[in-house]
CSV table of C-alpha atoms in Angstrom, one decimal:
chain,number,residue,atom,x,y,z
A,223,MET,CA,0.0,0.0,0.0
A,224,LEU,CA,2.3,2.8,-1.2
A,225,SER,CA,1.2,6.1,0.2
A,226,LEU,CA,0.8,8.8,-2.5
A,227,VAL,CA,0.4,11.7,-0.1
A,228,LYS,CA,3.6,13.0,1.6
A,229,PRO,CA,3.8,13.6,5.3
A,230,SER,CA,3.4,17.1,6.6
A,231,LYS,CA,1.9,19.1,9.5
A,232,GLY,CA,-1.8,18.5,9.8
A,233,ARG,CA,-1.9,15.2,8.0
A,234,LEU,CA,-2.7,11.8,9.4
A,235,LEU,CA,-0.5,8.7,9.6
A,236,ILE,CA,-2.5,5.4,9.5
A,237,SER,CA,-0.7,2.2,10.5
A,238,GLU,CA,-0.9,-0.8,8.3
A,239,PRO,CA,-3.5,-3.2,9.6
A,240,PHE,CA,-1.2,-5.9,10.9
A,241,MET,CA,1.5,-3.8,12.6
A,242,ASN,CA,2.8,-5.7,15.6
A,243,ASP,CA,4.3,-2.7,17.5
A,244,PRO,CA,1.9,-2.2,20.5
A,245,ASN,CA,2.7,1.5,20.5
A,246,PHE,CA,1.2,1.9,17.0
A,247,ARG,CA,-1.2,-1.1,16.4
A,248,ARG,CA,-4.2,0.2,14.4
A,249,SER,CA,-3.1,3.8,15.2
A,250,VAL,CA,-4.1,7.1,13.7
A,251,ILE,CA,-1.5,9.8,14.3
A,252,LEU,CA,-2.0,13.5,13.7
A,253,LEU,CA,1.3,15.0,12.6
A,254,THR,CA,2.1,18.3,14.3
A,255,GLU,CA,5.7,18.8,12.9
A,256,HIS,CA,7.5,17.4,9.9
A,257,GLY,CA,10.8,18.7,8.6
A,258,GLU,CA,14.4,18.1,8.0
A,259,LEU,CA,15.0,17.4,11.7
A,260,GLY,CA,12.2,14.9,12.1
A,261,THR,CA,8.6,14.4,12.8
A,262,VAL,CA,6.3,14.7,15.8
A,263,GLY,CA,2.7,13.6,16.1
A,264,PHE,CA,0.1,12.2,18.5
A,265,VAL,CA,-1.7,8.9,18.4
A,266,LEU,CA,-5.4,9.9,18.4
A,267,ASN,CA,-7.0,6.5,19.1
A,268,HIS,CA,-5.1,4.9,22.0
A,269,PRO,CA,-6.9,5.9,25.2
A,270,THR,CA,-5.3,5.4,28.6
A,271,ASN,CA,-7.2,4.5,31.7
A,272,LEU,CA,-6.5,8.1,33.0
A,273,LEU,CA,-8.6,11.2,33.1
A,274,LEU,CA,-7.2,14.6,33.1
A,275,LYS,CA,-8.1,15.1,36.8
A,276,ASP,CA,-5.8,12.1,37.6
A,277,LEU,CA,-2.9,14.0,36.2
A,278,ILE,CA,-3.8,17.5,37.3
A,279,PRO,CA,-5.5,17.1,40.7
A,280,GLU,CA,-6.6,20.7,41.1
A,281,LEU,CA,-8.9,20.1,38.1
A,282,THR,CA,-11.3,17.9,40.2
A,283,SER,CA,-14.1,17.9,37.6
A,284,ALA,CA,-11.9,17.4,34.5
A,285,GLU,CA,-13.4,14.2,33.1
A,286,PHE,CA,-11.5,14.4,29.9
A,287,LYS,CA,-10.0,11.1,28.6
A,288,VAL,CA,-6.2,11.1,28.2
A,289,PHE,CA,-4.7,9.4,25.2
A,290,ASN,CA,-1.3,7.8,24.8
A,291,GLY,CA,0.3,10.2,22.3
A,292,GLY,CA,3.2,7.8,21.7
A,293,PRO,CA,6.2,6.2,23.4
A,294,VAL,CA,8.3,9.3,23.7
A,295,GLU,CA,8.5,11.4,26.9
A,296,LEU,CA,5.6,9.8,28.7
A,297,ASP,CA,6.0,12.2,31.6
A,298,THR,CA,4.7,15.1,29.4
A,299,ILE,CA,1.1,16.3,28.7
A,300,HIS,CA,0.1,17.7,25.3
A,301,PHE,CA,-3.1,18.8,23.8
A,302,ILE,CA,-4.8,19.7,20.5
A,303,HIS,CA,-7.9,21.8,20.3
A,304,ARG,CA,-10.3,23.5,18.0
A,305,CYS,CA,-11.3,26.3,20.4
A,306,TYR,CA,-9.0,29.2,19.4
A,307,ASP,CA,-11.9,31.6,20.0
A,308,LYS,CA,-11.8,30.6,23.7
A,309,LEU,CA,-8.1,29.9,24.3
A,310,HIS,CA,-6.6,32.6,21.9
A,311,SER,CA,-3.4,30.5,21.6
A,312,GLY,CA,-1.9,27.5,20.0
A,313,GLU,CA,-0.1,26.7,16.7
A,314,GLU,CA,-2.5,26.0,13.8
A,315,ILE,CA,-1.6,22.6,12.3
A,316,ALA,CA,-4.6,22.2,10.1
A,317,GLU,CA,-7.5,24.5,9.3
A,318,GLY,CA,-9.2,25.3,12.7
A,319,ILE,CA,-7.0,22.7,14.5
A,320,TYR,CA,-4.4,23.8,17.0
A,321,TRP,CA,-1.6,22.2,18.9
A,322,GLY,CA,-0.8,23.5,22.4
A,323,GLY,CA,-1.4,26.9,23.8
A,324,ASN,CA,-1.7,28.8,27.1
A,325,PHE,CA,-2.1,25.9,29.6
A,326,GLU,CA,-3.0,28.2,32.5
A,327,ALA,CA,-5.9,29.7,30.4
A,328,LEU,CA,-6.9,26.2,29.4
A,329,LYS,CA,-7.1,25.1,33.0
A,330,ILE,CA,-9.3,28.0,33.8
A,331,LEU,CA,-11.7,27.2,30.9
A,332,ILE,CA,-11.8,23.6,32.1
A,333,ALA,CA,-12.4,24.5,35.7
A,334,ASN,CA,-15.3,26.8,34.6
A,335,GLY,CA,-16.8,24.0,32.5
A,336,ASP,CA,-16.3,26.0,29.3
A,337,LEU,CA,-14.7,23.2,27.2
A,338,SER,CA,-15.9,19.8,26.1
A,339,GLU,CA,-14.2,16.7,24.8
A,340,ASN,CA,-15.2,17.5,21.2
A,341,GLU,CA,-13.1,20.7,21.5
A,342,VAL,CA,-9.8,19.5,23.2
A,343,LYS,CA,-7.9,16.2,23.4
A,344,PHE,CA,-5.1,15.4,25.8
A,345,PHE,CA,-2.1,13.1,25.4
A,346,ILE,CA,0.7,11.8,27.6
A,347,GLY,CA,3.8,11.5,25.5
A,348,TYR,CA,4.2,11.8,21.8
A,349,SER,CA,5.3,10.0,18.7
A,350,GLY,CA,8.6,11.0,17.1
A,351,TRP,CA,10.8,10.0,14.2
A,352,GLY,CA,14.3,11.1,13.5
A,353,GLU,CA,15.5,12.7,10.3
A,354,GLU,CA,14.2,10.6,7.3
A,355,GLN,CA,13.1,7.7,9.6
A,356,LEU,CA,9.4,8.2,8.8
A,357,ASP,CA,10.1,8.5,5.0
A,358,THR,CA,11.9,5.1,5.3
A,359,GLU,CA,9.0,3.5,7.2
A,360,ILE,CA,6.5,4.8,4.6
A,361,LYS,CA,8.5,3.3,1.8
A,362,GLU,CA,8.4,0.0,3.7
A,363,ASN,CA,4.6,0.2,3.7
A,364,THR,CA,4.3,0.6,7.5
A,365,TRP,CA,2.2,3.8,7.2
A,366,ILE,CA,-0.3,5.4,4.9
A,367,VAL,CA,-0.4,9.2,4.9
A,368,SER,CA,-3.8,10.9,4.5
A,369,ASP,CA,-5.1,14.5,4.1
A,370,LYS,CA,-8.7,13.2,3.7
A,371,TYR,CA,-10.5,13.3,7.0
A,372,GLN,CA,-13.2,15.1,8.9
A,373,PRO,CA,-12.0,17.2,11.8
A,374,ASP,CA,-14.4,15.3,14.2
A,375,VAL,CA,-12.3,12.1,13.8
A,376,LEU,CA,-9.4,14.0,15.6
A,377,PHE,CA,-11.6,14.3,18.7
A,378,SER,CA,-13.2,10.9,18.6
A,379,THR,CA,-13.0,8.7,21.7
A,380,ASP,CA,-13.9,5.5,19.9
A,381,GLU,CA,-10.5,3.8,19.3
A,382,GLU,CA,-11.4,1.2,16.7
A,383,GLU,CA,-14.0,3.3,14.9
A,384,ALA,CA,-11.5,6.2,14.4
A,385,TRP,CA,-9.0,3.9,12.6
A,386,ARG,CA,-11.8,2.4,10.4
A,387,GLU,CA,-13.2,5.8,9.5
A,388,VAL,CA,-9.9,7.2,8.3
A,389,ILE,CA,-9.2,4.0,6.3
A,390,VAL,CA,-12.6,4.2,4.6
A,391,ASN,CA,-12.0,8.0,3.8
A,392,LEU,CA,-9.0,6.9,1.8
A,393,GLY,CA,-11.4,5.7,-0.9
A,394,PRO,CA,-12.3,2.4,-2.5
A,395,ARG,CA,-8.7,1.2,-3.0
A,396,TYR,CA,-8.3,1.0,0.8
A,397,ALA,CA,-11.9,0.5,2.1
A,398,HIS,CA,-11.6,-3.3,2.3
A,399,VAL,CA,-8.7,-2.9,4.7
A,400,SER,CA,-11.0,-1.5,7.4
A,401,LYS,CA,-12.7,-4.9,7.7
A,402,PHE,CA,-9.5,-6.8,8.3
A,403,PRO,CA,-9.5,-8.5,11.8
A,404,GLU,CA,-6.8,-7.2,14.2
A,405,ASN,CA,-5.4,-10.7,14.4
A,406,PRO,CA,-4.9,-12.1,10.9
A,407,ASN,CA,-5.1,-15.7,12.3
A,408,LEU,CA,-8.8,-15.0,12.9
A,409,ASN,CA,-9.4,-14.4,9.2
């Protein structure tokens, strides 16, 4: 499955259906940086058992799910959002989608109940690739790169459905892949 779309900020990486690496099995990754020095992104569909209030105790009512953004720096918290009108900060990585921003202002918005899970998504850790590493993995058919997705998929909390949806959005050439079982021995 050779990817025809090149990786860049705001695009999605979709793992091939039988990837064995548990960090990236059936993963959908939003790329937030891609350049000569490497690539950074966040796994959108691997939830942890944590809620934001577990990581930031002063946010006692923060029932936001926290996702495993990837295997790098698991002691860090990151977020994407689509509420620039409320937060007034963040780096735009796709139309209307932002990475990071003023965390203190974000905490106030959460404490006041002014944000919902369909506006902001939290991650511990991130996914990272060194210079040319991702390009090599794409050539080895480990990843498909996509720029065809609905913004709602970025904020989905349904792990398996998010992966299936982005595969189907790739078009008829890939749609059959969405029905592959996670374990090929069950086929």
